[in-house]
Amino acid sequence: MPGVTPKAGGGPRRVRLAISRIDPWSVMKLAFLLSVAIAIMTVVATVVFWSVIDSLGVFDKIQTFVTDAIGEETNFNVMQYVEFERVVSLSTLVAICNVVLLTALATIMTFLYNITAALVGGVHMTLTDD
């Protein structure tokens, strides 16, 4: 076998390989699935974080601080800006944008790797069967 270097004494074989091309379609599928998983984790983490902050009374303390700083005559309400639906909607929007961007970026990087690997030969690695 070309590239196979058997060790003396029947030890593990070592194979030197080069990754000279990566299939962009498989990278796109994998990147999409991983970015969807990251998006779900982002939304769930946002919901948990908001719930913890709300249950600790942080928003009420911020409202009290703002009312003391600005005065009673203003009708500024902190919860108007950080209400649950608004925060989750923003988190979902960011997650969707991340899915699109990460999938596109991974696919573009695959094409760039293929072009570069055609010029320099790719990434070389040695595998053994221990």
XYZ file of N, CA and C in Angstrom:
390
model
N 0.826 -1.182 0.000
C 0.000 0.000 0.000
C 0.873 1.248 0.000
N 0.584 2.191 -0.856
C 1.379 3.420 -0.839
C 1.018 4.248 0.384
N 2.022 4.813 1.020
C 1.800 5.664 2.173
C 1.734 4.906 3.489
N 1.717 3.550 3.456
C 1.643 2.749 4.669
C 3.056 2.372 5.075
N 3.399 2.645 6.319
C 4.710 2.302 6.835
C 4.529 1.300 7.960
N 4.741 -0.015 7.697
C 4.570 -0.990 8.776
C 5.714 -0.888 9.772
N 5.390 -1.036 11.045
C 6.402 -1.002 12.095
C 6.969 -2.401 12.280
N 8.216 -2.465 12.666
C 8.855 -3.751 12.930
C 8.250 -4.364 14.188
N 8.094 -5.687 14.181
C 7.582 -6.371 15.348
C 6.066 -6.414 15.389
N 5.394 -6.132 14.331
C 3.942 -6.239 14.287
C 3.217 -5.165 15.062
N 3.827 -4.021 15.282
C 3.181 -2.921 16.005
C 2.118 -2.256 15.164
N 1.581 -1.187 15.662
C 0.532 -0.481 14.910
C 1.073 0.114 13.610
N 0.225 0.079 12.609
C 0.603 0.671 11.325
C 0.422 2.177 11.388
N 1.238 2.868 10.639
C 1.135 4.329 10.521
C 0.852 4.661 9.069
N -0.137 5.509 8.864
C -0.527 5.912 7.518
C -0.455 7.432 7.443
N 0.260 7.919 6.455
C 0.358 9.365 6.240
C -0.629 9.744 5.142
N -1.586 10.594 5.497
C -2.630 11.003 4.562
C -2.644 12.516 4.410
N -3.258 12.965 3.332
C -3.436 14.399 3.104
C -4.906 14.666 2.814
N -5.456 15.661 3.493
C -6.826 16.092 3.199
C -6.720 17.123 2.081
N -6.979 16.666 0.871
C -6.772 17.546 -0.278
C -8.060 18.180 -0.775
N -9.220 17.665 -0.357
C -10.487 18.244 -0.793
C -11.559 17.915 0.229
N -12.430 18.877 0.494
C -13.565 18.701 1.392
C -14.830 18.983 0.594
N -15.818 18.132 0.745
C -17.073 18.300 0.012
C -17.875 19.457 0.608
N -18.117 20.528 -0.156
C -18.850 21.683 0.380
C -20.284 21.353 0.798
N -20.928 20.431 0.092
C -22.311 20.088 0.435
C -22.394 19.448 1.820
N -21.475 18.542 2.141
C -21.508 17.903 3.452
C -21.150 18.899 4.554
N -20.228 19.807 4.273
C -19.891 20.839 5.256
C -21.089 21.753 5.489
N -21.811 22.095 4.426
C -22.973 22.960 4.579
C -24.053 22.286 5.427
N -24.299 21.003 5.183
C -25.307 20.277 5.980
C -24.902 20.206 7.447
N -23.646 19.864 7.691
C -23.177 19.756 9.061
C -23.182 21.110 9.768
N -22.736 22.148 9.075
C -22.726 23.491 9.662
C -24.142 23.965 9.958
N -25.086 23.649 9.086
C -26.479 24.037 9.324
C -27.022 23.353 10.570
N -26.791 22.053 10.699
C -27.306 21.333 11.866
C -26.660 21.819 13.162
N -25.358 22.049 13.134
C -24.688 22.549 14.327
C -25.147 23.961 14.680
N -25.354 24.802 13.694
C -25.791 26.160 13.984
C -27.242 26.196 14.456
N -28.071 25.261 14.010
C -29.432 25.163 14.550
C -29.382 24.749 16.018
N -28.496 23.825 16.346
C -28.344 23.426 17.748
C -27.863 24.601 18.597
N -26.934 25.379 18.078
C -26.462 26.562 18.791
C -27.583 27.584 18.934
N -28.413 27.718 17.910
C -29.531 28.655 17.969
C -30.531 28.249 19.047
N -30.828 26.969 19.130
C -31.757 26.498 20.167
C -31.165 26.755 21.551
N -29.867 26.479 21.706
C -29.224 26.736 22.990
C -29.237 28.221 23.333
N -29.099 29.077 22.338
C -29.111 30.518 22.571
C -30.464 30.977 23.098
N -31.531 30.515 22.469
C -32.870 30.929 22.893
C -33.179 30.373 24.281
N -32.851 29.117 24.523
C -33.111 28.523 25.836
C -32.294 29.230 26.917
N -31.036 29.534 26.640
C -30.198 30.239 27.612
C -30.747 31.631 27.895
N -31.267 32.293 26.877
C -31.861 33.613 27.078
C -33.087 33.529 27.976
N -33.943 32.537 27.746
C -35.143 32.363 28.569
C -34.758 32.081 30.018
N -33.791 31.197 30.227
C -33.364 30.867 31.593
C -32.736 32.080 32.266
N -31.872 32.783 31.554
C -31.205 33.957 32.120
C -32.218 35.041 32.485
N -33.170 35.321 31.592
C -34.180 36.337 31.882
C -35.026 35.929 33.083
N -35.392 34.661 33.158
C -36.210 34.189 34.276
C -35.465 34.322 35.607
N -34.176 33.992 35.613
C -33.391 34.111 36.839
C -33.259 35.567 37.246
N -32.954 36.432 36.293
C -32.808 37.861 36.595
C -34.124 38.440 37.108
N -35.238 38.031 36.496
C -36.541 38.533 36.938
C -36.903 38.016 38.329
N -36.617 36.742 38.585
C -36.970 36.190 39.897
C -36.102 36.771 41.014
N -34.908 37.247 40.679
C -34.057 37.899 41.668
C -34.480 39.342 41.935
N -35.387 39.860 41.140
C -35.875 41.217 41.342
C -34.961 42.298 40.810
N -34.109 41.942 39.874
C -33.154 42.909 39.323
C -33.884 44.023 38.573
N -34.915 43.665 37.819
C -35.627 44.682 37.046
C -36.345 45.674 37.958
N -36.885 45.189 39.072
C -37.535 46.094 40.029
C -36.516 47.034 40.668
N -35.335 46.526 40.976
C -34.288 47.372 41.558
C -33.810 48.417 40.558
N -33.708 48.020 39.289
C -33.313 48.989 38.258
C -34.383 50.054 38.108
N -35.653 49.644 38.134
C -36.753 50.612 38.030
C -36.729 51.584 39.209
N -36.479 51.081 40.398
C -36.385 51.948 41.579
C -35.223 52.916 41.449
N -34.086 52.443 40.976
C -32.921 53.310 40.795
C -33.198 54.404 39.768
N -33.810 54.017 38.641
C -34.105 55.001 37.589
C -35.111 56.037 38.097
N -36.117 55.589 38.837
C -37.117 56.517 39.379
C -36.471 57.472 40.377
N -35.558 56.968 41.209
C -34.859 57.843 42.155
C -33.941 58.820 41.439
N -33.312 58.380 40.358
C -32.361 59.231 39.640
C -33.059 60.292 38.801
N -34.118 59.904 38.104
C -34.779 60.829 37.193
C -35.873 61.614 37.909
N -36.631 60.937 38.721
C -37.725 61.583 39.434
C -39.041 60.902 39.124
N -40.015 61.197 39.942
C -41.332 60.571 39.811
C -42.132 61.099 38.622
N -41.835 62.319 38.170
C -42.652 62.940 37.123
C -42.502 62.291 35.750
N -41.432 61.548 35.539
C -41.266 60.863 34.254
C -41.959 59.508 34.302
N -42.456 59.072 33.173
C -43.150 57.784 33.079
C -42.263 56.741 32.425
N -41.032 56.673 32.849
C -40.089 55.704 32.289
C -40.286 54.358 32.974
N -40.500 53.308 32.166
C -40.684 51.967 32.702
C -39.637 51.040 32.070
N -38.784 50.481 32.900
C -37.713 49.604 32.419
C -38.296 48.350 31.775
N -39.342 47.804 32.354
C -39.932 46.566 31.842
C -40.509 46.730 30.439
N -40.766 47.964 30.048
C -41.229 48.215 28.686
C -40.152 47.816 27.669
N -38.893 47.929 28.054
C -37.784 47.636 27.146
C -37.242 46.222 27.293
N -37.406 45.609 28.457
C -36.852 44.282 28.688
C -37.937 43.269 29.032
N -39.122 43.454 28.489
C -40.176 42.479 28.759
C -39.818 41.144 28.099
N -40.383 40.074 28.628
C -40.008 38.718 28.239
C -40.174 38.473 26.745
N -41.319 38.840 26.197
C -41.581 38.589 24.774
C -40.580 39.311 23.884
N -40.230 40.528 24.255
C -39.298 41.321 23.449
C -37.897 40.699 23.481
N -37.460 40.271 24.650
C -36.122 39.696 24.783
C -36.034 38.365 24.041
N -37.071 37.527 24.170
C -37.056 36.239 23.476
C -37.136 36.442 21.963
N -37.913 37.413 21.522
C -37.992 37.699 20.084
C -36.640 38.154 19.540
N -35.975 39.017 20.272
C -34.652 39.471 19.843
C -33.657 38.317 19.833
N -33.727 37.464 20.840
C -32.847 36.299 20.893
C -33.102 35.357 19.716
N -34.358 35.157 19.368
C -34.702 34.304 18.230
C -34.199 34.911 16.923
N -34.342 36.206 16.777
C -33.851 36.885 15.578
C -32.331 36.752 15.451
N -31.618 36.938 16.544
C -30.159 36.784 16.529
C -29.783 35.344 16.198
N -30.533 34.380 16.751
C -30.249 32.967 16.493
C -30.458 32.623 15.017
N -31.513 33.147 14.414
C -31.763 32.885 12.991
C -30.659 33.499 12.124
N -30.256 34.701 12.459
C -29.159 35.337 11.714
C -27.872 34.527 11.857
N -27.626 34.004 13.058
C -26.428 33.179 13.264
C -26.479 31.894 12.450
N -27.652 31.287 12.330
C -27.778 30.067 11.524
C -27.391 30.359 10.079
N -27.923 31.435 9.534
C -27.630 31.788 8.141
C -26.151 32.128 7.968
N -25.627 32.952 8.873
C -24.240 33.390 8.727
C -23.245 32.248 8.942
N -23.464 31.418 9.958
C -22.524 30.322 10.211
C -22.541 29.292 9.088
N -23.722 29.003 8.563
C -23.807 28.053 7.454
C -23.095 28.600 6.222
N -23.350 29.853 5.904
C -22.704 30.455 4.736
C -21.196 30.561 4.930
N -20.781 30.963 6.119
C -19.352 31.125 6.371
C -18.614 29.796 6.289
N -19.190 28.740 6.839
C -18.542 27.427 6.782
C -18.427 26.940 5.338
N -19.472 27.175 4.545
C -19.439 26.744 3.151
C -18.408 27.541 2.347
N -18.345 28.823 2.567
C -17.358 29.660 1.875
C -15.944 29.256 2.282
N -15.743 28.968 3.567
C -14.426 28.543 4.024
C -14.031 27.201 3.405
N -15.009 26.337 3.149
C -14.718 25.071 2.487
C -14.214 25.302 1.068
N -14.871 26.192 0.331
C -14.404 26.513 -1.018
C -12.999 27.116 -0.982
N -12.751 27.997 -0.011
C -11.417 28.589 0.097
C -10.367 27.537 0.455
N -10.723 26.589 1.329
C -9.789 25.523 1.662
C -9.485 24.678 0.427
N -10.508 24.349 -0.355
C -10.293 23.530 -1.553
C -9.374 24.229 -2.549
N -9.546 25.532 -2.703
C -8.677 26.291 -3.612
C -7.239 26.292 -3.089
N -7.092 26.547 -1.782
C -5.762 26.587 -1.187
C -5.109 25.212 -1.204
N -5.879 24.166 -0.920
C -5.336 22.812 -0.915
C -4.893 22.387 -2.306
N -5.572 22.879 -3.337
C -5.149 22.565 -4.702
C -3.790 23.192 -4.997
N -3.484 24.306 -4.357
C -2.205 24.973 -4.589
C -1.067 24.384 -3.764
N -1.343 24.062 -2.494
C -0.256 23.639 -1.603
C -0.329 22.177 -1.188
N -1.370 21.467 -1.555
C -1.421 20.035 -1.282
C -2.294 19.626 -0.116
N -2.850 20.538 0.617
C -3.752 20.182 1.706
C -3.047 19.988 3.030
N -3.799 19.511 4.000
C -3.279 19.260 5.345
C -2.811 17.813 5.410
N -1.580 17.607 5.850
C -1.015 16.269 5.973
C -1.158 15.794 7.415
N -1.512 14.523 7.574
C -1.634 13.952 8.910
C -1.181 12.509 8.894
N -0.834 12.025 10.072
C -0.416 10.630 10.218
C -1.410 9.930 11.117
N -1.964 8.807 10.659
C -2.925 8.034 11.417
C -2.287 6.710 11.816
N -2.617 6.239 13.007
C -2.140 4.935 13.453
C -3.332 4.092 13.882
N -3.148 2.768 13.847
C -4.210 1.870 14.314
C -3.730 1.149 15.559
N -3.822 1.853 16.682
C -3.377 1.279 17.967
C -4.278 0.179 18.427
